[in-house]
Amino acid sequence: MHTDRGSEYTSDEFRTEMRQLGMRQSMGRVGSCYDNAAAESWFALLRSEIGTSVWATQAEARADVFRFTEVEYNRSRLRRHPEFGYITPLETRAWL
């Protein structure tokens, strides 16, 4: 889980809970907002595409996010790639 350096994220209570859940924490540098830009951009896109629906179950929410990410975004959405023209994110990974 990536967080900023807010007091709620640096507290012993929060860090203990992270360990108990088996999660690892990373934090942005002091005074830098750029490390969160990619994640915030992705979540803004996700919200605009699937909305802020209330799903009946966690499984339904996961399925909707998975469908958008793996079917619509990674396999269908064309992105401009400087070397290869318009390709999907999945095709971009093949070149890396």
N, CA, C and O atoms as a printed pandas DataFrame, in Angstrom:
     atom_number atom_name residue_name chain_id  residue_number  x_coord  y_coord  z_coord
0              1         N          MET        A               1    0.847   -1.159    0.000
1              2        CA          MET        A               1    0.000    0.000    0.000
2              3         C          MET        A               1    0.895    1.225    0.000
3              4         O          MET        A               1    1.779    1.357    0.847
4              5         N          HIS        A               2    0.666    2.120   -0.950
5              6        CA          HIS        A               2    1.457    3.339   -1.046
6              7         C          HIS        A               2    0.682    4.480   -0.405
7              8         O          HIS        A               2   -0.486    4.705   -0.721
8              9         N          THR        A               3    1.339    5.196    0.493
9             10        CA          THR        A               3    0.690    6.301    1.191
10            11         C          THR        A               3    1.595    7.518    1.184
11            12         O          THR        A               3    2.769    7.451    0.821
12            13         N          ASP        A               4    1.011    8.625    1.597
13            14        CA          ASP        A               4    1.850    9.788    1.854
14            15         C          ASP        A               4    2.366    9.679    3.289
15            16         O          ASP        A               4    2.214    8.635    3.923
16            17         N          ARG        A               5    2.960   10.726    3.792
17            18        CA          ARG        A               5    3.566   10.664    5.121
18            19         C          ARG        A               5    2.679   11.278    6.194
19            20         O          ARG        A               5    3.173   11.815    7.186
20            21         N          GLY        A               6    1.383   11.197    5.995
21            22        CA          GLY        A               6    0.452   11.716    6.988
22            23         C          GLY        A               6    0.548   10.948    8.295
23            24         O          GLY        A               6    0.933    9.779    8.313
24            25         N          SER        A               7    0.194   11.615    9.391
25            26        CA          SER        A               7    0.341   11.004   10.720
26            27         C          SER        A               7   -0.474    9.725   10.860
27            28         O          SER        A               7   -0.077    8.823   11.597
28            29         N          GLU        A               8   -1.605    9.630   10.166
29            30        CA          GLU        A               8   -2.405    8.407   10.270
30            31         C          GLU        A               8   -1.692    7.210    9.659
31            32         O          GLU        A               8   -1.935    6.073   10.064
32            33         N          TYR        A               9   -0.810    7.452    8.685
33            34        CA          TYR        A               9   -0.094    6.358    8.021
34            35         C          TYR        A               9    1.239    6.028    8.680
35            36         O          TYR        A               9    1.796    4.956    8.446
36            37         N          THR        A              10    1.751    6.931    9.495
37            38        CA          THR        A              10    3.028    6.681   10.164
38            39         C          THR        A              10    2.842    6.214   11.609
39            40         O          THR        A              10    3.820    5.945   12.307
40            41         N          SER        A              11    1.603    6.117   12.050
41            42        CA          SER        A              11    1.335    5.718   13.435
42            43         C          SER        A              11    1.669    4.243   13.655
43            44         O          SER        A              11    1.603    3.435   12.729
44            45         N          ASP        A              12    2.024    3.911   14.881
45            46        CA          ASP        A              12    2.304    2.508   15.238
46            47         C          ASP        A              12    1.075    1.640   15.023
47            48         O          ASP        A              12    1.190    0.494   14.587
48            49         N          GLU        A              13   -0.095    2.176   15.324
49            50        CA          GLU        A              13   -1.336    1.410   15.164
50            51         C          GLU        A              13   -1.552    1.007   13.700
51            52         O          GLU        A              13   -1.902   -0.138   13.411
52            53         N          PHE        A              14   -1.343    1.941   12.795
53            54        CA          PHE        A              14   -1.528    1.661   11.373
54            55         C          PHE        A              14   -0.508    0.638   10.890
55            56         O          PHE        A              14   -0.854   -0.304   10.178
56            57         N          ARG        A              15    0.739    0.826   11.277
57            58        CA          ARG        A              15    1.789   -0.090   10.836
58            59         C          ARG        A              15    1.586   -1.501   11.393
59            60         O          ARG        A              15    1.855   -2.488   10.707
60            61         N          THR        A              16    1.114   -1.593   12.632
61            62        CA          THR        A              16    0.808   -2.901   13.226
62            63         C          THR        A              16   -0.299   -3.589   12.433
63            64         O          THR        A              16   -0.207   -4.781   12.139
64            65         N          GLU        A              17   -1.338   -2.844   12.091
65            66        CA          GLU        A              17   -2.443   -3.406   11.307
66            67         C          GLU        A              17   -1.963   -3.863    9.932
67            68         O          GLU        A              17   -2.387   -4.911    9.445
68            69         N          MET        A              18   -1.092   -3.093    9.311
69            70        CA          MET        A              18   -0.537   -3.484    8.009
70            71         C          MET        A              18    0.199   -4.822    8.123
71            72         O          MET        A              18    0.016   -5.706    7.285
72            73         N          ARG        A              19    1.018   -4.968    9.144
73            74        CA          ARG        A              19    1.747   -6.222    9.343
74            75         C          ARG        A              19    0.801   -7.388    9.567
75            76         O          ARG        A              19    0.997   -8.466    9.008
76            77         N          GLN        A              20   -0.226   -7.176   10.384
77            78        CA          GLN        A              20   -1.189   -8.247   10.669
78            79         C          GLN        A              20   -1.936   -8.683    9.414
79            80         O          GLN        A              20   -2.313   -9.848    9.291
80            81         N          LEU        A              21   -2.149   -7.767    8.493
81            82        CA          LEU        A              21   -2.829   -8.089    7.237
82            83         C          LEU        A              21   -1.876   -8.654    6.186
83            84         O          LEU        A              21   -2.297   -9.043    5.096
84            85         N          GLY        A              22   -0.598   -8.694    6.525
85            86        CA          GLY        A              22    0.387   -9.223    5.583
86            87         C          GLY        A              22    0.679   -8.263    4.447
87            88         O          GLY        A              22    1.076   -8.688    3.362
88            89         N          MET        A              23    0.487   -6.979    4.679
89            90        CA          MET        A              23    0.703   -5.971    3.638
90            91         C          MET        A              23    2.024   -5.260    3.864
91            92         O          MET        A              23    2.529   -5.191    4.985
92            93         N          ARG        A              24    2.577   -4.730    2.774
93            94        CA          ARG        A              24    3.784   -3.908    2.858
94            95         C          ARG        A              24    3.393   -2.476    2.556
95            96         O          ARG        A              24    2.490   -2.219    1.760
96            97         N          GLN        A              25    4.066   -1.568    3.185
97            98        CA          GLN        A              25    3.765   -0.149    3.003
98            99         C          GLN        A              25    4.940    0.544    2.331
99           100         O          GLN        A              25    6.099    0.261    2.635
100          101         N          SER        A              26    4.635    1.438    1.429
101          102        CA          SER        A              26    5.651    2.322    0.875
102          103         C          SER        A              26    5.135    3.742    1.045
103          104         O          SER        A              26    3.929    3.970    1.141
104          105         N          MET        A              27    6.054    4.685    1.081
105          106        CA          MET        A              27    5.678    6.090    1.278
106          107         C          MET        A              27    6.373    6.960    0.260
107          108         O          MET        A              27    7.487    6.679   -0.182
108          109         N          GLY        A              28    5.687    8.016   -0.097
109          110        CA          GLY        A              28    6.276    8.987   -1.002
110          111         C          GLY        A              28    7.347    9.801   -0.304
111          112         O          GLY        A              28    7.407    9.849    0.924
112          113         N          ARG        A              29    8.189   10.437   -1.097
113          114        CA          ARG        A              29    9.223   11.306   -0.535
114          115         C          ARG        A              29    8.584   12.552    0.061
115          116         O          ARG        A              29    7.498   12.962   -0.347
116          117         N          VAL        A              30    9.249   13.130    0.999
117          118        CA          VAL        A              30    8.775   14.371    1.608
118          119         C          VAL        A              30    8.737   15.465    0.553
119          120         O          VAL        A              30    9.715   15.690   -0.159
120          121         N          GLY        A              31    7.609   16.136    0.459
121          122        CA          GLY        A              31    7.480   17.264   -0.458
122          123         C          GLY        A              31    7.285   16.905   -1.911
123          124         O          GLY        A              31    7.291   17.798   -2.759
124          125         N          SER        A              32    7.112   15.630   -2.241
125          126        CA          SER        A              32    6.940   15.227   -3.636
126          127         C          SER        A              32    5.540   14.684   -3.859
127          128         O          SER        A              32    5.116   13.733   -3.202
128          129         N          CYS        A              33    4.837   15.289   -4.780
129          130        CA          CYS        A              33    3.502   14.800   -5.107
130          131         C          CYS        A              33    3.519   13.927   -6.358
131          132         O          CYS        A              33    2.498   13.334   -6.705
132          133         N          TYR        A              34    4.651   13.839   -7.035
133          134        CA          TYR        A              34    4.698   13.166   -8.327
134          135         C          TYR        A              34    4.607   11.648   -8.246
135          136         O          TYR        A              34    4.154   11.014   -9.200
136          137         N          ASP        A              35    5.025   11.046   -7.133
137          138        CA          ASP        A              35    4.989    9.588   -7.061
138          139         C          ASP        A              35    3.567    9.057   -7.008
139          140         O          ASP        A              35    3.338    7.889   -7.324
140          141         N          ASN        A              36    2.615    9.877   -6.620
141          142        CA          ASN        A              36    1.224    9.446   -6.575
142          143         C          ASN        A              36    0.474    9.743   -7.884
143          144         O          ASN        A              36   -0.660    9.297   -8.058
144          145         N          ALA        A              37    1.081   10.473   -8.780
145          146        CA          ALA        A              37    0.386   10.936   -9.982
146          147         C          ALA        A              37   -0.149    9.787  -10.835
147          148         O          ALA        A              37   -1.285    9.849  -11.303
148          149         N          ALA        A              38    0.645    8.749  -11.041
149          150        CA          ALA        A              38    0.197    7.636  -11.880
150          151         C          ALA        A              38   -0.989    6.919  -11.251
151          152         O          ALA        A              38   -1.963    6.603  -11.936
152          153         N          ALA        A              39   -0.909    6.662   -9.957
153          154        CA          ALA        A              39   -2.013    5.979   -9.275
154          155         C          ALA        A              39   -3.265    6.843   -9.279
155          156         O          ALA        A              39   -4.359    6.340   -9.536
156          157         N          GLU        A              40   -3.123    8.126   -9.001
157          158        CA          GLU        A              40   -4.292    9.000   -8.986
158          159         C          GLU        A              40   -4.915    9.129  -10.366
159          160         O          GLU        A              40   -6.137    9.212  -10.491
160          161         N          SER        A              41   -4.093    9.147  -11.393
161          162        CA          SER        A              41   -4.594    9.195  -12.760
162          163         C          SER        A              41   -5.391    7.934  -13.080
163          164         O          SER        A              41   -6.467    8.012  -13.673
164          165         N          TRP        A              42   -4.865    6.773  -12.689
165          166        CA          TRP        A              42   -5.553    5.506  -12.932
166          167         C          TRP        A              42   -6.900    5.480  -12.220
167          168         O          TRP        A              42   -7.911    5.119  -12.824
168          169         N          PHE        A              43   -6.928    5.859  -10.938
169          170        CA          PHE        A              43   -8.181    5.803  -10.193
170          171         C          PHE        A              43   -9.194    6.818  -10.706
171          172         O          PHE        A              43  -10.397    6.565  -10.643
172          173         N          ALA        A              44   -8.738    7.952  -11.209
173          174        CA          ALA        A              44   -9.656    8.916  -11.826
174          175         C          ALA        A              44  -10.284    8.307  -13.074
175          176         O          ALA        A              44  -11.485    8.455  -13.304
176          177         N          LEU        A              45   -9.477    7.626  -13.877
177          178        CA          LEU        A              45   -9.999    6.960  -15.072
178          179         C          LEU        A              45  -10.985    5.863  -14.689
179          180         O          LEU        A              45  -12.057    5.752  -15.284
180          181         N          LEU        A              46  -10.629    5.062  -13.707
181          182        CA          LEU        A              46  -11.508    3.986  -13.258
182          183         C          LEU        A              46  -12.852    4.539  -12.784
183          184         O          LEU        A              46  -13.904    4.010  -13.146
184          185         N          ARG        A              47  -12.821    5.597  -11.979
185          186        CA          ARG        A              47  -14.074    6.210  -11.503
186          187         C          ARG        A              47  -14.906    6.740  -12.660
187          188         O          ARG        A              47  -16.129    6.595  -12.660
188          189         N          SER        A              48  -14.261    7.350  -13.642
189          190        CA          SER        A              48  -15.023    7.899  -14.761
190          191         C          SER        A              48  -15.628    6.805  -15.633
191          192         O          SER        A              48  -16.671    7.014  -16.253
192          193         N          GLU        A              49  -14.988    5.647  -15.686
193          194        CA          GLU        A              49  -15.473    4.562  -16.530
194          195         C          GLU        A              49  -16.518    3.676  -15.854
195          196         O          GLU        A              49  -17.524    3.334  -16.475
196          197         N          ILE        A              50  -16.298    3.297  -14.590
197          198        CA          ILE        A              50  -17.273    2.417  -13.938
198          199         C          ILE        A              50  -18.104    3.151  -12.899
199          200         O          ILE        A              50  -19.028    2.583  -12.318
200          201         N          GLY        A              51  -17.775    4.406  -12.667
201          202        CA          GLY        A              51  -18.571    5.205  -11.744
202          203         C          GLY        A              51  -18.256    4.896  -10.292
203          204         O          GLY        A              51  -17.273    4.231   -9.964
204          205         N          THR        A              52  -19.115    5.399   -9.450
205          206        CA          THR        A              52  -18.951    5.172   -8.011
206          207         C          THR        A              52  -20.137    4.362   -7.519
207          208         O          THR        A              52  -20.769    4.699   -6.518
208          209         N          SER        A              53  -20.424    3.304   -8.231
209          210        CA          SER        A              53  -21.548    2.430   -7.916
210          211         C          SER        A              53  -21.394    1.810   -6.536
211          212         O          SER        A              53  -20.297    1.744   -5.981
212          213         N          VAL        A              54  -22.508    1.365   -6.002
213          214        CA          VAL        A              54  -22.489    0.568   -4.787
214          215         C          VAL        A              54  -22.879   -0.840   -5.214
215          216         O          VAL        A              54  -23.996   -1.072   -5.675
216          217         N          TRP        A              55  -21.957   -1.768   -5.058
217          218        CA          TRP        A              55  -22.194   -3.136   -5.471
218          219         C          TRP        A              55  -22.787   -3.920   -4.314
219          220         O          TRP        A              55  -22.555   -3.593   -3.150
220          221         N          ALA        A              56  -23.538   -4.935   -4.628
221          222        CA          ALA        A              56  -24.183   -5.750   -3.598
222          223         C          ALA        A              56  -23.166   -6.540   -2.777
223          224         O          ALA        A              56  -23.354   -6.755   -1.579
224          225         N          THR        A              57  -22.086   -6.970   -3.433
225          226        CA          THR        A              57  -21.070   -7.754   -2.726
226          227         C          THR        A              57  -19.685   -7.287   -3.153
227          228         O          THR        A              57  -19.516   -6.631   -4.181
228          229         N          GLN        A              58  -18.705   -7.641   -2.339
229          230        CA          GLN        A              58  -17.324   -7.331   -2.682
230          231         C          GLN        A              58  -16.926   -8.079   -3.955
231          232         O          GLN        A              58  -16.163   -7.560   -4.769
232          233         N          ALA        A              59  -17.437   -9.283   -4.124
233          234        CA          ALA        A              59  -17.123  -10.075   -5.318
234          235         C          ALA        A              59  -17.610   -9.380   -6.590
235          236         O          ALA        A              59  -16.920   -9.395   -7.608
236          237         N          GLU        A              60  -18.797   -8.773   -6.533
237          238        CA          GLU        A              60  -19.310   -8.048   -7.699
238          239         C          GLU        A              60  -18.449   -6.832   -8.012
239          240         O          GLU        A              60  -18.190   -6.541   -9.180
240          241         N          ALA        A              61  -18.005   -6.122   -6.986
241          242        CA          ALA        A              61  -17.138   -4.959   -7.193
242          243         C          ALA        A              61  -15.818   -5.399   -7.825
243          244         O          ALA        A              61  -15.352   -4.784   -8.784
244          245         N          ARG        A              62  -15.220   -6.458   -7.290
245          246        CA          ARG        A              62  -13.969   -6.973   -7.840
246          247         C          ARG        A              62  -14.135   -7.393   -9.297
247          248         O          ARG        A              62  -13.272   -7.123  -10.133
248          249         N          ALA        A              63  -15.253   -8.056   -9.592
249          250        CA          ALA        A              63  -15.503   -8.515  -10.963
250          251         C          ALA        A              63  -15.634   -7.331  -11.918
251          252         O          ALA        A              63  -15.139   -7.387  -13.044
252          253         N          ASP        A              64  -16.289   -6.270  -11.483
253          254        CA          ASP        A              64  -16.463   -5.095  -12.333
254          255         C          ASP        A              64  -15.124   -4.398  -12.587
255          256         O          ASP        A              64  -14.835   -3.994  -13.713
256          257         N          VAL        A              65  -14.319   -4.260  -11.547
257          258        CA          VAL        A              65  -12.999   -3.644  -11.711
258          259         C          VAL        A              65  -12.115   -4.530  -12.588
259          260         O          VAL        A              65  -11.400   -4.025  -13.453
260          261         N          PHE        A              66  -12.158   -5.838  -12.373
261          262        CA          PHE        A              66  -11.377   -6.760  -13.193
262          263         C          PHE        A              66  -11.807   -6.672  -14.658
263          264         O          PHE        A              66  -10.963   -6.594  -15.552
264          265         N          ARG        A              67  -13.129   -6.686  -14.905
265          266        CA          ARG        A              67  -13.634   -6.604  -16.277
266          267         C          ARG        A              67  -13.130   -5.338  -16.960
267          268         O          ARG        A              67  -12.648   -5.391  -18.092
268          269         N          PHE        A              68  -13.240   -4.210  -16.282
269          270        CA          PHE        A              68  -12.775   -2.967  -16.895
270          271         C          PHE        A              68  -11.276   -3.013  -17.156
271          272         O          PHE        A              68  -10.817   -2.677  -18.248
272          273         N          THR        A              69  -10.515   -3.431  -16.148
273          274        CA          THR        A              69   -9.048   -3.409  -16.261
274          275         C          THR        A              69   -8.545   -4.374  -17.321
275          276         O          THR        A              69   -7.791   -3.984  -18.212
276          277         N          GLU        A              70   -8.957   -5.622  -17.229
277          278        CA          GLU        A              70   -8.397   -6.648  -18.106
278          279         C          GLU        A              70   -9.052   -6.737  -19.469
279          280         O          GLU        A              70   -8.391   -7.099  -20.443
280          281         N          VAL        A              71  -10.322   -6.419  -19.563
281          282        CA          VAL        A              71  -11.002   -6.554  -20.853
282          283         C          VAL        A              71  -11.018   -5.232  -21.609
283          284         O          VAL        A              71  -10.561   -5.156  -22.749
284          285         N          GLU        A              72  -11.541   -4.205  -20.979
285          286        CA          GLU        A              72  -11.698   -2.943  -21.693
286          287         C          GLU        A              72  -10.409   -2.144  -21.779
287          288         O          GLU        A              72  -10.057   -1.655  -22.853
288          289         N          TYR        A              73   -9.702   -2.003  -20.668
289          290        CA          TYR        A              73   -8.528   -1.131  -20.670
290          291         C          TYR        A              73   -7.314   -1.799  -21.306
291          292         O          TYR        A              73   -6.775   -1.295  -22.292
292          293         N          ASN        A              74   -6.883   -2.918  -20.757
293          294        CA          ASN        A              74   -5.637   -3.537  -21.227
294          295         C          ASN        A              74   -5.718   -4.122  -22.625
295          296         O          ASN        A              74   -4.703   -4.183  -23.319
296          297         N          ARG        A              75   -6.893   -4.555  -23.058
297          298        CA          ARG        A              75   -6.984   -5.253  -24.342
298          299         C          ARG        A              75   -7.634   -4.443  -25.459
299          300         O          ARG        A              75   -7.473   -4.781  -26.631
300          301         N          SER        A              76   -8.365   -3.380  -25.119
301          302        CA          SER        A              76   -9.113   -2.659  -26.141
302          303         C          SER        A              76   -8.696   -1.203  -26.319
303          304         O          SER        A              76   -8.715   -0.681  -27.434
304          305         N          ARG        A              77   -8.332   -0.567  -25.253
305          306        CA          ARG        A              77   -8.083    0.863  -25.276
306          307         C          ARG        A              77   -6.752    1.149  -25.958
307          308         O          ARG        A              77   -5.707    0.675  -25.513
308          309         N          LEU        A              78   -6.789    1.911  -27.020
309          310        CA          LEU        A              78   -5.566    2.228  -27.747
310          311         C          LEU        A              78   -4.853    3.396  -27.081
311          312         O          LEU        A              78   -5.477    4.381  -26.687
312          313         N          ARG        A              79   -3.547    3.270  -26.964
313          314        CA          ARG        A              79   -2.729    4.337  -26.395
314          315         C          ARG        A              79   -1.646    4.676  -27.404
315          316         O          ARG        A              79   -1.162    3.811  -28.135
316          317         N          ARG        A              80   -1.286    5.912  -27.431
317          318        CA          ARG        A              80   -0.228    6.342  -28.331
318          319         C          ARG        A              80    1.110    5.946  -27.737
319          320         O          ARG        A              80    1.458    6.375  -26.637
320          321         N          HIS        A              81    1.854    5.136  -28.455
321          322        CA          HIS        A              81    3.190    4.741  -28.029
322          323         C          HIS        A              81    4.186    5.385  -28.986
323          324         O          HIS        A              81    4.032    5.251  -30.200
324          325         N          PRO        A              82    5.199    6.078  -28.481
325          326        CA          PRO        A              82    6.101    6.845  -29.346
326          327         C          PRO        A              82    6.780    6.027  -30.437
327          328         O          PRO        A              82    7.002    6.536  -31.535
328          329         N          GLU        A              83    7.112    4.771  -30.158
329          330        CA          GLU        A              83    7.830    3.977  -31.156
330          331         C          GLU        A              83    6.925    3.130  -32.041
331          332         O          GLU        A              83    7.273    2.847  -33.188
332          333         N          PHE        A              84    5.756    2.717  -31.521
333          334        CA          PHE        A              84    4.974    1.715  -32.218
334          335         C          PHE        A              84    3.607    2.187  -32.676
335          336         O          PHE        A              84    2.844    1.391  -33.225
336          337         N          GLY        A              85    3.273    3.437  -32.474
337          338        CA          GLY        A              85    1.959    3.926  -32.892
338          339         C          GLY        A              85    0.889    3.638  -31.857
339          340         O          GLY        A              85    1.154    3.644  -30.655
340          341         N          TYR        A              86   -0.321    3.385  -32.333
341          342        CA          TYR        A              86   -1.447    3.149  -31.437
342          343         C          TYR        A              86   -1.569    1.664  -31.118
343          344         O          TYR        A              86   -1.905    0.858  -31.986
344          345         N          ILE        A              87   -1.291    1.308  -29.860
345          346        CA          ILE        A              87   -1.390   -0.073  -29.417
346          347         C          ILE        A              87   -2.041   -0.097  -28.038
347          348         O          ILE        A              87   -2.142    0.933  -27.371
348          349         N          THR        A              88   -2.478   -1.271  -27.621
349          350        CA          THR        A              88   -3.115   -1.403  -26.306
350          351         C          THR        A              88   -2.039   -1.528  -25.225
351          352         O          THR        A              88   -0.889   -1.840  -25.533
352          353         N          PRO        A              89   -2.405   -1.287  -23.955
353          354        CA          PRO        A              89   -1.437   -1.492  -22.880
354          355         C          PRO        A              89   -0.884   -2.922  -22.845
355          356         O          PRO        A              89    0.290   -3.123  -22.531
356          357         N          LEU        A              90   -1.718   -3.908  -23.163
357          358        CA          LEU        A              90   -1.253   -5.294  -23.193
358          359         C          LEU        A              90   -0.180   -5.470  -24.263
359          360         O          LEU        A              90    0.823   -6.143  -24.028
360          361         N          GLU        A              91   -0.382   -4.876  -25.427
361          362        CA          GLU        A              91    0.625   -4.957  -26.492
362          363         C          GLU        A              91    1.904   -4.213  -26.115
363          364         O          GLU        A              91    3.000   -4.616  -26.507
364          365         N          THR        A              92    1.763   -3.137  -25.360
365          366        CA          THR        A              92    2.934   -2.392  -24.905
366          367         C          THR        A              92    3.827   -3.279  -24.059
367          368         O          THR        A              92    5.050   -3.238  -24.198
368          369         N          ARG        A              93    3.235   -4.082  -23.184
369          370        CA          ARG        A              93    4.014   -4.970  -22.315
370          371         C          ARG        A              93    4.822   -5.973  -23.106
371          372         O          ARG        A              93    5.896   -6.383  -22.667
372          373         N          ALA        A              94    4.332   -6.376  -24.254
373          374        CA          ALA        A              94    5.052   -7.359  -25.072
374          375         C          ALA        A              94    6.383   -6.786  -25.565
375          376         O          ALA        A              94    7.321   -7.537  -25.831
376          377         N          TRP        A              95    6.468   -5.458  -25.686
377          378        CA          TRP        A              95    7.672   -4.823  -26.181
378          379         C          TRP        A              95    8.684   -4.540  -25.078
379          380         O          TRP        A              95    9.849   -4.263  -25.362
380          381         N          LEU        A              96    8.245   -4.609  -23.819
381          382        CA          LEU        A              96    9.153   -4.246  -22.709
382          383         C          LEU        A              96   10.062   -5.368  -22.326
383          384         O          LEU        A              96   10.878   -5.218  -21.416
